[in-house]
CSV table of N, CA and C in Angstrom, one decimal:
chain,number,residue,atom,x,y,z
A,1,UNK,N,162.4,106.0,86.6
A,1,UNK,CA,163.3,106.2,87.7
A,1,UNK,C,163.0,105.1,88.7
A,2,UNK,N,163.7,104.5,89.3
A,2,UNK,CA,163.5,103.1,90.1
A,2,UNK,C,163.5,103.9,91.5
A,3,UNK,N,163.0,103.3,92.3
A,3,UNK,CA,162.7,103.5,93.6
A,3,UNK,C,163.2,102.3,94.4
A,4,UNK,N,163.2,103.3,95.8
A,4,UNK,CA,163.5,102.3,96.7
A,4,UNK,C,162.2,101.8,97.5
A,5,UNK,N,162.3,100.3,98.2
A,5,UNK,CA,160.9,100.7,99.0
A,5,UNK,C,162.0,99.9,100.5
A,6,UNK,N,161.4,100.4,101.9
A,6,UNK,CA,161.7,100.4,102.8
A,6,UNK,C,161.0,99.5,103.7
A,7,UNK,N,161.4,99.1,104.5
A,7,UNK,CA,160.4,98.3,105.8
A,7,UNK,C,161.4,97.7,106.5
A,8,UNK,N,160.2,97.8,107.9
A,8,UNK,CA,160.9,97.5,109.3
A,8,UNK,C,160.6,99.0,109.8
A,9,UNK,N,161.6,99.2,110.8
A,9,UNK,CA,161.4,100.5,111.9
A,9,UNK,C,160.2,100.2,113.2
A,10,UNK,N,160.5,101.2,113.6
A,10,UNK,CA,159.2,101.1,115.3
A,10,UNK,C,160.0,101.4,116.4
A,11,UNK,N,159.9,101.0,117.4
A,11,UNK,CA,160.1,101.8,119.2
A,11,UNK,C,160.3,100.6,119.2
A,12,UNK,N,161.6,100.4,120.1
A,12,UNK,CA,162.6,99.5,120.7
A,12,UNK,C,163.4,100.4,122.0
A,13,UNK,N,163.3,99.0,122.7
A,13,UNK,CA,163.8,99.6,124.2
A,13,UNK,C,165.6,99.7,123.9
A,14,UNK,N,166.3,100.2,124.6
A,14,UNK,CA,167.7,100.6,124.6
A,14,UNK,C,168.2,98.5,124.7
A,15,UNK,N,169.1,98.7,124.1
A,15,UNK,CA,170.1,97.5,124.1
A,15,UNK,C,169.0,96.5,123.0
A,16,UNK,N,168.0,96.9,122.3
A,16,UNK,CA,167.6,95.7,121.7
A,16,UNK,C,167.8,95.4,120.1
A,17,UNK,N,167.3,95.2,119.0
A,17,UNK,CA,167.5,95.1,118.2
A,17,UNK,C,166.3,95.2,117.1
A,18,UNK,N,167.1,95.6,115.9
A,18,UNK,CA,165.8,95.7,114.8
A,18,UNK,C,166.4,95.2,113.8
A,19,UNK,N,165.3,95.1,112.4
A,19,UNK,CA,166.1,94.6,111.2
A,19,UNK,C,165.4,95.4,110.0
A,20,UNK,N,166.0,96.6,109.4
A,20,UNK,CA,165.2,97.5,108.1
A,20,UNK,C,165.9,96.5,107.0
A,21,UNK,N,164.6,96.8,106.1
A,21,UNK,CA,165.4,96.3,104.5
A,21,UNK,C,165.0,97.3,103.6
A,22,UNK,N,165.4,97.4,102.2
A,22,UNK,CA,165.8,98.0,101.5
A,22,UNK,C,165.2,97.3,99.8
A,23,UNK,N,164.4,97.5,99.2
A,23,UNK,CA,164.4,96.7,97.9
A,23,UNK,C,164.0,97.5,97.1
A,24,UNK,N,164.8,97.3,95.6
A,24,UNK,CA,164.7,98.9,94.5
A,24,UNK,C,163.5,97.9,93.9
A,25,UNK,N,162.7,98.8,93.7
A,25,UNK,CA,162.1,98.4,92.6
A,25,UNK,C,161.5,99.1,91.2
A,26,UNK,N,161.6,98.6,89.9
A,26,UNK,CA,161.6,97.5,90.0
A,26,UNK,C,162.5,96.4,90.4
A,27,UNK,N,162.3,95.1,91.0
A,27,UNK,CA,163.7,94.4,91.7
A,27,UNK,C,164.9,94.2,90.7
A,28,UNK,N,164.2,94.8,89.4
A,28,UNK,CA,165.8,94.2,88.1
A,28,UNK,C,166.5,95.9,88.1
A,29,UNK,N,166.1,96.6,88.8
A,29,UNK,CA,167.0,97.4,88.8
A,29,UNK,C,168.6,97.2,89.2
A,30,UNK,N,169.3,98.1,88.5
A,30,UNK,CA,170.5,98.3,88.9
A,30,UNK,C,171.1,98.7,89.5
A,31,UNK,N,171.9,98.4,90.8
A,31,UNK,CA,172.6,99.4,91.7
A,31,UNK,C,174.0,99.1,92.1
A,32,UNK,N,174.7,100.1,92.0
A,32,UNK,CA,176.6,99.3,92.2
A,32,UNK,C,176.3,99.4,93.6
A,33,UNK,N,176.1,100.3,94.5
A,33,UNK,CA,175.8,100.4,96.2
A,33,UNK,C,174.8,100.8,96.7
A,34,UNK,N,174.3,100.3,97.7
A,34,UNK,CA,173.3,100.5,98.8
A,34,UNK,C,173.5,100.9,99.7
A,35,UNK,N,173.1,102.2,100.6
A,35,UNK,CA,173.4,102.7,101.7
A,35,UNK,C,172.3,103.1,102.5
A,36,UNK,N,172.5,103.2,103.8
A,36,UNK,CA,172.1,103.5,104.6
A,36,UNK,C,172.4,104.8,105.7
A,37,UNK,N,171.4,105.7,105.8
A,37,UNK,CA,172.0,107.0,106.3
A,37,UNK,C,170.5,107.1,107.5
A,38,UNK,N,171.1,107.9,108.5
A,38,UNK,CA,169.4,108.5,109.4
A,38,UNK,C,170.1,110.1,109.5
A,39,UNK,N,169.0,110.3,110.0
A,39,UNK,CA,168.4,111.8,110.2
A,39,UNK,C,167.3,112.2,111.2
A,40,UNK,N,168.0,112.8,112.6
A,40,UNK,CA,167.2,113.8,113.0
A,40,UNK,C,167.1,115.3,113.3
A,41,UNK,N,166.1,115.5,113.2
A,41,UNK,CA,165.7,116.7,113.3
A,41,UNK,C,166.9,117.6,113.9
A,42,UNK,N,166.8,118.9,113.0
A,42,UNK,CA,168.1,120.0,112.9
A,42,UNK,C,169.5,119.2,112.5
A,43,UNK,N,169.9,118.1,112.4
A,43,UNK,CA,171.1,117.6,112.0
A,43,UNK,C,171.2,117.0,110.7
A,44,UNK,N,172.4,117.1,110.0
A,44,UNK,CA,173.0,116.6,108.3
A,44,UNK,C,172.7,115.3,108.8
A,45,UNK,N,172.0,114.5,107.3
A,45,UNK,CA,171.8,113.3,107.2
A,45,UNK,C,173.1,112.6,107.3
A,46,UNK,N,173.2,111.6,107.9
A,46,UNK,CA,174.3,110.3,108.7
A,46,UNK,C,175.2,109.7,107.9
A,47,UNK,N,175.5,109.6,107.5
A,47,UNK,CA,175.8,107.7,106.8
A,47,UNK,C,175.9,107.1,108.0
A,48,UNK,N,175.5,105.8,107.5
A,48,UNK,CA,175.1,104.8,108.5
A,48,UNK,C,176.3,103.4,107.9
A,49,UNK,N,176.0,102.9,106.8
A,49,UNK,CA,176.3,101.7,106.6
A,49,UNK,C,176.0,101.9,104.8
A,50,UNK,N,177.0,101.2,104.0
A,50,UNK,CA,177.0,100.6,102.8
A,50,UNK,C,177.3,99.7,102.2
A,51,UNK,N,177.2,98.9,101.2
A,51,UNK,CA,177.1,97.6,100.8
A,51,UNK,C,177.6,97.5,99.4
A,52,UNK,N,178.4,97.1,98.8
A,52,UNK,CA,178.6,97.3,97.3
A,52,UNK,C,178.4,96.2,96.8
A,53,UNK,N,177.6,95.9,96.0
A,53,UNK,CA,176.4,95.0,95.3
A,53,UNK,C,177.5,94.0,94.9
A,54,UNK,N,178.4,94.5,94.2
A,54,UNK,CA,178.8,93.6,93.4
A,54,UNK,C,179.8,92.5,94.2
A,55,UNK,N,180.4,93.1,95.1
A,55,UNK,CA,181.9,92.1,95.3
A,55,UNK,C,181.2,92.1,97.0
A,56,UNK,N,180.2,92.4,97.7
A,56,UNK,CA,179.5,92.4,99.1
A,56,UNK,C,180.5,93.4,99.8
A,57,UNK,N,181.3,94.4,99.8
A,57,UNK,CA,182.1,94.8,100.5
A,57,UNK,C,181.3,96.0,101.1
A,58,UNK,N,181.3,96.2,102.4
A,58,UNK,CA,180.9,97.3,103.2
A,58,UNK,C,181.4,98.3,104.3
A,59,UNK,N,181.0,99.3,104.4
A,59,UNK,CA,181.8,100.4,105.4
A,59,UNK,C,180.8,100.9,106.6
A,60,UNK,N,181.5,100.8,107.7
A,60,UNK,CA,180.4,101.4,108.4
A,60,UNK,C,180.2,102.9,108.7
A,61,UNK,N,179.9,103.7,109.7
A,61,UNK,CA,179.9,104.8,110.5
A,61,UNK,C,180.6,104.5,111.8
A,62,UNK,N,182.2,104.9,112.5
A,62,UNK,CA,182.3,104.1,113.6
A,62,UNK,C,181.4,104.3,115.0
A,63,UNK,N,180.3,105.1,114.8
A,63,UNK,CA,179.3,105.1,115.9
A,63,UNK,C,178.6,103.6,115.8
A,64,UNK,N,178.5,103.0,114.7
A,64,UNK,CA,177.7,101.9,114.3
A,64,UNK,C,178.3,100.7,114.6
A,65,UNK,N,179.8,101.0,114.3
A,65,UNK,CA,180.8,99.4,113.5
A,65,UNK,C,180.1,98.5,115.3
A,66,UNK,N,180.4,97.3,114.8
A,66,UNK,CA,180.4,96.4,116.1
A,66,UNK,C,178.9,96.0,116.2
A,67,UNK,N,177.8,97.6,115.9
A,67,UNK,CA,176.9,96.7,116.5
A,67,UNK,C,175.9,96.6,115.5
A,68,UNK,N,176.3,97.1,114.0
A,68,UNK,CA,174.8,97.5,112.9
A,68,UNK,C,175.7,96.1,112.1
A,69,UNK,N,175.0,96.3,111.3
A,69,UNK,CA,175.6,94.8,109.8
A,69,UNK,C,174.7,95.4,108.7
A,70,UNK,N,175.4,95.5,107.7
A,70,UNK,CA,174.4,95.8,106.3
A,70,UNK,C,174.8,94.3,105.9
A,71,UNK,N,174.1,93.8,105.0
A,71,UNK,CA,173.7,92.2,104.4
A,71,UNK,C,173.0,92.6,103.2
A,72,UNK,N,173.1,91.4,102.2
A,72,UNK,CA,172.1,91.5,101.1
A,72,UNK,C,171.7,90.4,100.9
A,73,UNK,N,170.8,90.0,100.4
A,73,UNK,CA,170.2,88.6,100.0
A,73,UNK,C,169.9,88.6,98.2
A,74,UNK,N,171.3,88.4,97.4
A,74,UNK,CA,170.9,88.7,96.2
A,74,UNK,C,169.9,88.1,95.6
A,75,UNK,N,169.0,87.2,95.9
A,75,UNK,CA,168.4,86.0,95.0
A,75,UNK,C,167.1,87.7,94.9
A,76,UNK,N,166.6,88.2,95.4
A,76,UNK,CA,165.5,88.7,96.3
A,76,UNK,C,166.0,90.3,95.7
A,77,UNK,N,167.0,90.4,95.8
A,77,UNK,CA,167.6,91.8,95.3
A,77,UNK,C,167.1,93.0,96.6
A,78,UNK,N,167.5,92.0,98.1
A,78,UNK,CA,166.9,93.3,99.3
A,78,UNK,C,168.1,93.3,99.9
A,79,UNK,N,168.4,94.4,100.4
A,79,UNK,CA,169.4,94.8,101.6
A,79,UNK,C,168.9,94.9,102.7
A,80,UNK,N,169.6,94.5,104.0
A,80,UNK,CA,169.1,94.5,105.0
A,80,UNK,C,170.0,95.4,105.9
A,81,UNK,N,169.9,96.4,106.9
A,81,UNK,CA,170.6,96.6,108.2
A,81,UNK,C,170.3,96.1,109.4
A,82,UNK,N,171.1,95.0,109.7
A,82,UNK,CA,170.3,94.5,110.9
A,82,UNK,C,171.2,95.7,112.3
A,83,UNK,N,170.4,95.4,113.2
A,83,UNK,CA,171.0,96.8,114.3
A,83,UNK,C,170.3,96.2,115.8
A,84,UNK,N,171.9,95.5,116.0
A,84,UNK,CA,171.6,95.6,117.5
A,84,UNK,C,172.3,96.2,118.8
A,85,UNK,N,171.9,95.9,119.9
A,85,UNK,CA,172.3,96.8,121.3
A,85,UNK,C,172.2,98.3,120.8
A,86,UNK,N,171.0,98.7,120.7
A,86,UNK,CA,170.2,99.7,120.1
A,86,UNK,C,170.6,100.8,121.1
A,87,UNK,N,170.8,101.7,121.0
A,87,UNK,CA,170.7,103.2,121.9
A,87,UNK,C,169.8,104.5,121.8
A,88,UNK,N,170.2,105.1,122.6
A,88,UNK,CA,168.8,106.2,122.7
A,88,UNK,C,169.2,106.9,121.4
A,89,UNK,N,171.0,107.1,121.3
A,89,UNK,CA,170.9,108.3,120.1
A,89,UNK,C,171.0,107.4,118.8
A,90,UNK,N,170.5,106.3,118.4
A,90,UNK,CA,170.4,105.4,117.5
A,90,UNK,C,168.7,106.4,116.9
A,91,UNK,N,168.2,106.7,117.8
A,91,UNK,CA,166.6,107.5,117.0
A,91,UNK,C,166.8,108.4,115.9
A,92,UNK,N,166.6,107.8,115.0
A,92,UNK,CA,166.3,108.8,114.1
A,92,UNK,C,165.2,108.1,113.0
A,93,UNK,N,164.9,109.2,111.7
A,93,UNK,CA,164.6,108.4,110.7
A,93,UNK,C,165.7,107.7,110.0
A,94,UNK,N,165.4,106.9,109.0
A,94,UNK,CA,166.5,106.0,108.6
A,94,UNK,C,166.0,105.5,107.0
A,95,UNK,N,167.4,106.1,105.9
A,95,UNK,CA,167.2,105.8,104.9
A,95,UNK,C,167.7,105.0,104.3
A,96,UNK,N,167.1,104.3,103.2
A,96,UNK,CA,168.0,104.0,101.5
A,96,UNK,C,168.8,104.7,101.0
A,97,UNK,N,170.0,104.2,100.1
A,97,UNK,CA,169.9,105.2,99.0
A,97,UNK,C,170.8,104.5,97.6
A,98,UNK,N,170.5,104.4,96.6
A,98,UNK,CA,170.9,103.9,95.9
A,98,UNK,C,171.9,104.6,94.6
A,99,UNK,N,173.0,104.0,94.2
A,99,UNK,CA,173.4,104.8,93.0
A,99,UNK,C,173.5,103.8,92.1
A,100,UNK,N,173.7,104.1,90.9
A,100,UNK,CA,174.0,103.0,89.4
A,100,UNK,C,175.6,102.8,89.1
A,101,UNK,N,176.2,103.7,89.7
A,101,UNK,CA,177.4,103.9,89.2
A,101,UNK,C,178.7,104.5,90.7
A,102,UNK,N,179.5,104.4,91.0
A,102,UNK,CA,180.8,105.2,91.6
A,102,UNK,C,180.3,106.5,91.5
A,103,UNK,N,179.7,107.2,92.6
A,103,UNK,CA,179.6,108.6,92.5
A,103,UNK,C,180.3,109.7,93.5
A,104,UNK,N,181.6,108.4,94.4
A,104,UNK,CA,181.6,109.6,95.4
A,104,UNK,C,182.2,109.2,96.7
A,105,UNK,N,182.1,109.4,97.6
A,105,UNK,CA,182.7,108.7,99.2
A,105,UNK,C,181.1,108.3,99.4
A,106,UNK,N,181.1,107.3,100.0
A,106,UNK,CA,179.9,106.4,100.6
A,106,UNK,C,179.3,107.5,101.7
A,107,UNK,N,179.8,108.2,102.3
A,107,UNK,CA,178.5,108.7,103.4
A,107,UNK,C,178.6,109.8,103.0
A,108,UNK,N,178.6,110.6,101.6
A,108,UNK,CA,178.2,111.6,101.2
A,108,UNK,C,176.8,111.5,100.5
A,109,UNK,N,175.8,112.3,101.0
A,109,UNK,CA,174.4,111.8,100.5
A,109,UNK,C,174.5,111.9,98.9
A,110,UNK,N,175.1,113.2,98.5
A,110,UNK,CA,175.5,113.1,96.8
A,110,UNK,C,175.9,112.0,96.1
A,111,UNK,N,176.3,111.4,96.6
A,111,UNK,CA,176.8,109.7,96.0
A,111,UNK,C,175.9,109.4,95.1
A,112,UNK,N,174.8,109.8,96.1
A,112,UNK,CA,173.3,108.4,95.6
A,112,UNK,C,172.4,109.3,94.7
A,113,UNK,N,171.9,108.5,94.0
A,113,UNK,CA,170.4,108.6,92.5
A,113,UNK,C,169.3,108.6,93.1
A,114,UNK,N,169.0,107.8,93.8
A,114,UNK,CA,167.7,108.1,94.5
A,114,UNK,C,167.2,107.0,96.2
A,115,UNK,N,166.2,107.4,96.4
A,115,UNK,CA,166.3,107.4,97.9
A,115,UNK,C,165.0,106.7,98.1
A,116,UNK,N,164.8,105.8,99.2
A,116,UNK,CA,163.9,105.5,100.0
A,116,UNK,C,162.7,106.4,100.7
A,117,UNK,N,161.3,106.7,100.8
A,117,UNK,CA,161.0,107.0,101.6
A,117,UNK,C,161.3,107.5,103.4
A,118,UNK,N,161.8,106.7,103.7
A,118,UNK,CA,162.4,106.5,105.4
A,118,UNK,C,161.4,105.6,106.3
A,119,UNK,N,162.3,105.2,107.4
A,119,UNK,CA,161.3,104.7,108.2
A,119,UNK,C,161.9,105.0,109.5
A,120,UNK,N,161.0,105.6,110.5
A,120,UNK,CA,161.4,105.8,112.1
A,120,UNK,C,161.9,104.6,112.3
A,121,UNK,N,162.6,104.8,113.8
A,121,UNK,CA,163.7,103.9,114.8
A,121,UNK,C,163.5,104.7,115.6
A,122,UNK,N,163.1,104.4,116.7
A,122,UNK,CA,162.7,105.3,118.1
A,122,UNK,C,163.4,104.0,119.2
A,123,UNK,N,164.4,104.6,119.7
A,123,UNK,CA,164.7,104.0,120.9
A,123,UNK,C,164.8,104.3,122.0
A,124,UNK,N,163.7,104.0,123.2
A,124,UNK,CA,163.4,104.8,124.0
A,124,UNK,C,163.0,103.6,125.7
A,125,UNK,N,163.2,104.6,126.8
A,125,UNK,CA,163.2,103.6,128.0
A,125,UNK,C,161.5,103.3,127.9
């Protein structure tokens, strides 16, 4: 079963910016889409942002659109969300999630095969 591995996250002041990535490994793994969802505490995990491997096409969450970007860098096989003008309710944890195949509407977490660890995003005065 391929995994995701995660990096980036940390405490960022309101309005700034961060950049997570996303890389399955092993990196020859397969994925039709890459997503991005967060989660906090007592609330259903998000969709955030997805990426479809093949033809680059992506959707946002309209809390996000304007100010997040999912990107990929195929040579390297990483996804990136870059996320700027950062807000306080932007805190959460924040995942991967990958599927092999069409499983679904993109910000249903069911979509996806398997998932990243997470990494905090704290944005705070």
């Amino acid at each position: 079963q391929p995994k995701l591995v995660e990096s980036g996250g940390g405490s960022v002041q309101p309005g700034g910016s961060q950049i997570l990535s996303c890389a399955p490994s092993p990196a020859t793994a397969e994925t039709f889409a890459i997503a991005w969802f967060r989660q906090v505490p007592g609330k259903e995990r998000e969709g955030v942002a997805v990426i479809y491997r093949l033809t680059g096409d992506s959707s946002y969450a309209d809390s996000v659109k304007g100010r997040f970007t999912i990107s990929q860098e195929m040579s390297k096989n990483i996804v990136y969300l870059t996320m700027n003008d950062l807000k306080l309710e932007d805190t959460a944890v924040y995942y991967c999630a990958a599927n092999r195949l069409y499983r679904g509407y993109w910000s249903r977490s069911e979509s996806y095969d398997y998932w990243g660890q997470g990494t905090q995003v704290t944005v705070s005065t």
